Coordinates of C-alpha atoms in Angstrom, one line a residue:
X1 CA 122.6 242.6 136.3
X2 CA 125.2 241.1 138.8
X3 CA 128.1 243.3 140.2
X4 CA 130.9 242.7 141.2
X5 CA 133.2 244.9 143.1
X6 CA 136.5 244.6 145.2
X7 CA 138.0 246.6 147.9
X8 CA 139.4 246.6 151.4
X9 CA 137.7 245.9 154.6
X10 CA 139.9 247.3 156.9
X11 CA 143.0 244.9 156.2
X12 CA 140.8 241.7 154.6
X13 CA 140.4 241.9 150.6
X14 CA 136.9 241.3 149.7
X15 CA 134.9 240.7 146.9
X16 CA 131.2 241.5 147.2
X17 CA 128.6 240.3 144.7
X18 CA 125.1 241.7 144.4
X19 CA 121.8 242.4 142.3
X20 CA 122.8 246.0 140.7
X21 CA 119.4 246.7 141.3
X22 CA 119.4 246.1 145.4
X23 CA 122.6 247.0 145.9
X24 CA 121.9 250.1 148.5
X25 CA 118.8 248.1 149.9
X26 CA 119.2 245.8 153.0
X27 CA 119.9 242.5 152.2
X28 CA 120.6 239.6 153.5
X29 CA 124.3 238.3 153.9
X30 CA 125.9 235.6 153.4
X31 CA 130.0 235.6 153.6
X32 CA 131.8 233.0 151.8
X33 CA 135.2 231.5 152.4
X34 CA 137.2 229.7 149.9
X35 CA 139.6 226.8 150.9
X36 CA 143.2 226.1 150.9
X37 CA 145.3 227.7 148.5
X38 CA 142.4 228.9 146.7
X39 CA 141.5 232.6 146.9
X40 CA 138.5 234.9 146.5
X41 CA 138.2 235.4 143.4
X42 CA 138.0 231.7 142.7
X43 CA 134.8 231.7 144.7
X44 CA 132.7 234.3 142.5
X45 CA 130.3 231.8 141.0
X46 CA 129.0 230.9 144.8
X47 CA 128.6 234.8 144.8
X48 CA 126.8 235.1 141.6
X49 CA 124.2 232.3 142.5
X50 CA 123.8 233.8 146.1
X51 CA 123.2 237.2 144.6
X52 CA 120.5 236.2 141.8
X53 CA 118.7 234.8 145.2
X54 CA 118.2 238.6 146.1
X55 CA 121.3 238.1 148.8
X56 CA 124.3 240.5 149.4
X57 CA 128.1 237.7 148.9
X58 CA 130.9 238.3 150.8
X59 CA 134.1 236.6 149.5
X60 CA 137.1 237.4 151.8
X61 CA 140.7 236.4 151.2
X62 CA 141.5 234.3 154.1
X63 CA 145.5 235.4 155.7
X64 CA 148.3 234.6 152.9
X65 CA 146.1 233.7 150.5
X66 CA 145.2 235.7 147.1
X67 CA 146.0 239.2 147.4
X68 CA 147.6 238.6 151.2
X69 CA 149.9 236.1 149.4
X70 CA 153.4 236.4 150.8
X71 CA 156.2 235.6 147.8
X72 CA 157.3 232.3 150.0
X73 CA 153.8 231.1 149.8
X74 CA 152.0 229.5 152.5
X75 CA 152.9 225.4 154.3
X76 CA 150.9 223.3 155.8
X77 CA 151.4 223.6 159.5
X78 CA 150.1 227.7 158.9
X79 CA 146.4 226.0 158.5
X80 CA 144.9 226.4 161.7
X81 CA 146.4 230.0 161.7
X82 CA 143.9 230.8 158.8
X83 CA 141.3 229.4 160.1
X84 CA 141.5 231.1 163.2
X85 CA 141.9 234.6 161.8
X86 CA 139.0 234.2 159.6
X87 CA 137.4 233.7 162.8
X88 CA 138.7 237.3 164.4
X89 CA 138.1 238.8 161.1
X90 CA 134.3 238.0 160.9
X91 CA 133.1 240.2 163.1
X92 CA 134.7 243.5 161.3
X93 CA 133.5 242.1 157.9
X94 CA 130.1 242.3 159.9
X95 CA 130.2 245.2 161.2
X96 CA 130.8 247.2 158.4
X97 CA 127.8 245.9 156.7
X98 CA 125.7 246.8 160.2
X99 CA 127.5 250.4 160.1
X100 CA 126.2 250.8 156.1
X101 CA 122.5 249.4 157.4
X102 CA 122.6 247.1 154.7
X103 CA 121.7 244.1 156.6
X104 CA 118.4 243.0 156.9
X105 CA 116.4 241.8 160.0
X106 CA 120.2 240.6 160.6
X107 CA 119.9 237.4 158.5
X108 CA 123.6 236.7 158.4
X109 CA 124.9 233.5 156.8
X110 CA 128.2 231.5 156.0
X111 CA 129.3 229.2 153.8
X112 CA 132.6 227.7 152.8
X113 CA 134.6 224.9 151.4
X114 CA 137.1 222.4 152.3
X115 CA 138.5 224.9 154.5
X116 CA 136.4 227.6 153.9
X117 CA 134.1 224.8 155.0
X118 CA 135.6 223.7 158.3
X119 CA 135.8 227.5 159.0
X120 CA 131.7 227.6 158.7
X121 CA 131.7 225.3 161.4
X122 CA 134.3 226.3 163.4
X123 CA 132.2 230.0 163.4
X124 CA 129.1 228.2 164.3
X125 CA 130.5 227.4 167.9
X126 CA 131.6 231.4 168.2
X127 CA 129.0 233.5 167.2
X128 CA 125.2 232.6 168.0
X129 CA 123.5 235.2 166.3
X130 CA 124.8 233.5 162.6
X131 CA 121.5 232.5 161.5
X132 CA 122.3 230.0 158.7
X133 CA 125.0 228.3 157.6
X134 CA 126.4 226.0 154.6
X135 CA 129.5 223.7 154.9
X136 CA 130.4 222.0 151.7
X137 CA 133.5 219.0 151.9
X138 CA 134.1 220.8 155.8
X139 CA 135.3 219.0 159.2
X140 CA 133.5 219.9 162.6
X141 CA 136.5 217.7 164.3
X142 CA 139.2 219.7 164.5
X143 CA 141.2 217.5 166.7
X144 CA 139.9 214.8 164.5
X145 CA 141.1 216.2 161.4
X146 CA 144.3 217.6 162.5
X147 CA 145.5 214.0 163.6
X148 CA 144.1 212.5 160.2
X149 CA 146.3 214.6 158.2
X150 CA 149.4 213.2 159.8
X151 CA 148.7 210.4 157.3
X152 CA 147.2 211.6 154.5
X153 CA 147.8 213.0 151.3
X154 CA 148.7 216.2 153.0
X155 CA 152.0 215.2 155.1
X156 CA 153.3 214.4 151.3
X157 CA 151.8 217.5 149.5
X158 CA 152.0 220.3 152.0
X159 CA 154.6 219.9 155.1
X160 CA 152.8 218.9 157.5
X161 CA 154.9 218.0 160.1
X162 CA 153.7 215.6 163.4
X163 CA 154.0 218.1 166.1
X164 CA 155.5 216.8 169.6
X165 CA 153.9 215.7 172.3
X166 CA 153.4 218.9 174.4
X167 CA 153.0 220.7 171.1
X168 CA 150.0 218.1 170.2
X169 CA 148.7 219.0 173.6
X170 CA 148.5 222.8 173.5
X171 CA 147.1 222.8 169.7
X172 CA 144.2 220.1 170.7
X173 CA 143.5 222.3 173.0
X174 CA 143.3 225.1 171.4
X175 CA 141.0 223.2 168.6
X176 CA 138.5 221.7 171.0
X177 CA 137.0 225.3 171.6
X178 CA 136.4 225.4 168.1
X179 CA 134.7 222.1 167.8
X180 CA 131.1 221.5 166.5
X181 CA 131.7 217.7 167.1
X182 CA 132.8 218.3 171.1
X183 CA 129.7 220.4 171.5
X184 CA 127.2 219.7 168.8
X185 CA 123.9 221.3 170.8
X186 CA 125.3 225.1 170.0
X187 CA 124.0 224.3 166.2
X188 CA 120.6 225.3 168.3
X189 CA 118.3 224.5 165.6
X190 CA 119.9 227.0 163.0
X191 CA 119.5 226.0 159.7
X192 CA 122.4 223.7 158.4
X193 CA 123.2 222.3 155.1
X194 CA 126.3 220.3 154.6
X195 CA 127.8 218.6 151.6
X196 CA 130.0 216.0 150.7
X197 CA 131.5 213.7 148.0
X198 CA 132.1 210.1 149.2
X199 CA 135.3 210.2 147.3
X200 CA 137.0 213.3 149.0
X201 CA 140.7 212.5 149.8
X202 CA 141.6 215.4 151.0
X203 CA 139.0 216.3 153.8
X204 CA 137.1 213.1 154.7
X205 CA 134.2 212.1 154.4
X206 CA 133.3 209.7 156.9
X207 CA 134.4 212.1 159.5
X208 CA 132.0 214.7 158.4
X209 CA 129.2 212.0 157.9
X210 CA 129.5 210.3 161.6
X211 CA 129.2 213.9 162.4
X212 CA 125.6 214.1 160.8
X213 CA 124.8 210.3 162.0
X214 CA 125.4 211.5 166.1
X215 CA 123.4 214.6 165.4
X216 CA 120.4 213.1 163.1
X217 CA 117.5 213.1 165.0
X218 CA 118.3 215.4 168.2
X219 CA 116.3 218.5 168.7
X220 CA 119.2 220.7 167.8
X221 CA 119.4 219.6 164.7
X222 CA 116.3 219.3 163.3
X223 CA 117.0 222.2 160.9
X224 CA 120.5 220.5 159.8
X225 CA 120.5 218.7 156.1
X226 CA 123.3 216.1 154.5
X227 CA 123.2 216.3 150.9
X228 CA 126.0 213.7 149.5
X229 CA 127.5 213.1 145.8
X230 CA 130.0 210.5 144.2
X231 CA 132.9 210.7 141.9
X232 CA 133.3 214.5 142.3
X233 CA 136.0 214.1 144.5
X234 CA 137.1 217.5 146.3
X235 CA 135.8 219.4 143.8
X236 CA 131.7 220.9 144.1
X237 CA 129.4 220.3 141.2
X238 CA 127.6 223.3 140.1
X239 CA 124.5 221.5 140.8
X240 CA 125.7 221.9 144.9
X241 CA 126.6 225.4 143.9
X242 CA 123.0 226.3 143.0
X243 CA 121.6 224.2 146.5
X244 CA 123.5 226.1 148.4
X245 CA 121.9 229.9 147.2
X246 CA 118.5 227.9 147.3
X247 CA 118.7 226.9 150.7
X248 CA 119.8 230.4 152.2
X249 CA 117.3 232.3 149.2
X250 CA 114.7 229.8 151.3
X251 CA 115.7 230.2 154.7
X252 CA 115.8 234.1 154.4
X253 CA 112.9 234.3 152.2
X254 CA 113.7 235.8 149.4
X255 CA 112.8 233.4 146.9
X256 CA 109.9 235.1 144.6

């Protein structure tokens, strides 16, 4: 049997999925982040497939989203603002779990999407000691991405307004230390599996995948793996859902 349970991690909502039966065992753990707008509990079923893999799911609720929702809801120009307090907050989700001992041999992972996603490889340039990591429909561009949504369906659907000059200056800035594509090598041969649908409109896809094509081949990246789909659009098939808990169930061995 699954559970699933909710509480408070100091300040961050969480919901945390595991095996019933392993529950107070060391297990690995793999946190997931949801994207835009979206919330937790809209990321169970990655927690469910994670946890039937033997492996302890984290789903936090990233800054004004789900239950830290403020009433005049959340614009477009707050984005890089989540993002980079799900970065601070990692390392307290973390350490409560290292407090509890219920980490084993310290296999951390984490996973996302769409933002969720660009957050798993925005965390990858911070914190060595993640030791696997999924990013489905993410950006490793920051600076990139930020100047892409300028014209895109995101200056129409969510207020994104073109910053000035000096303002473009300090946040690209800011974003380059946070950039997998500016400094590719600190993957360091951890295990990487990405995901995209060639018909994403809202994070793209041939960002993400000249991201792959520099990195293909180089020593750092000889763990990393591009798994693509059509006509899904910025939504994950369940069939990605399931390669996702395979890959960390096989990277942490605990596939029977």
């Amino acid at each position: 049997m699954i559970e699933v349970k909710e509480f408070l991690i100091g300040p961050i909502p969480v919901v945390e999925v595991v095996d019933t039966k392993l529950k107070e065992q060391a297990l690995p753990l793999v946190l997931f982040y949801h994207g835009w707008t979206n919330s937790k509990d809209e990321s169970v079923a990655y927690g469910v497939e994670l946890a039937k893999k033997g492996i302890r799911a984290v789903l936090p609720d990233a800054v004004l989203h789900g239950q830290r929702k403020r009433e005049q809801g959340t614009l477009g120009q707050e984005f890089w603002q989540v993002v980079g307090q799900n970065i601070m907050e990692f390392p307290t989700i973390i350490s409560y779990y290292q407090e509890k001992n219920l980490i084993l041999d310290q296999k951390i992972g984490v996973s996302g999407l769409s933002m969720g996603g660009i957050t798993t490889y925005a965390l990858l340039t911070q914190f060595d000691w993640i030791k696997a990591a999924c990013s489905l429909m993410g950006n490793p561009d920051p600076v990139g991405f930020s100047k892409w949504t300028l014209d895109s369906p995101w200056s129409a659907g969510l207020s994104v307004e073109e910053p000035s000059d000096s303002e473009a200056t300090e946040l690209f800035t800011q974003l380059s230390q946070i950039s997998l594509r500016e400094r590719p090598e600190l993957i360091n041969q951890r295990p990487l599996l990405l995901w995209h649908d060639t018909d994403d409109i809202w994070v793209p896809y041939d960002q993400n995948f000249a991201f792959y094509q520099d990195i293909k081949g180089k020593e750092f990246a000889k763990k990393v793996e591009w798994v693509e789909t059509s006509g899904y659009g910025h939504k994950v098939p369940f069939t990605i859902t399931q390669a996702l808990a395979e890959f960390f169930a096989r990277e942490f061995d605990t596939l029977k």
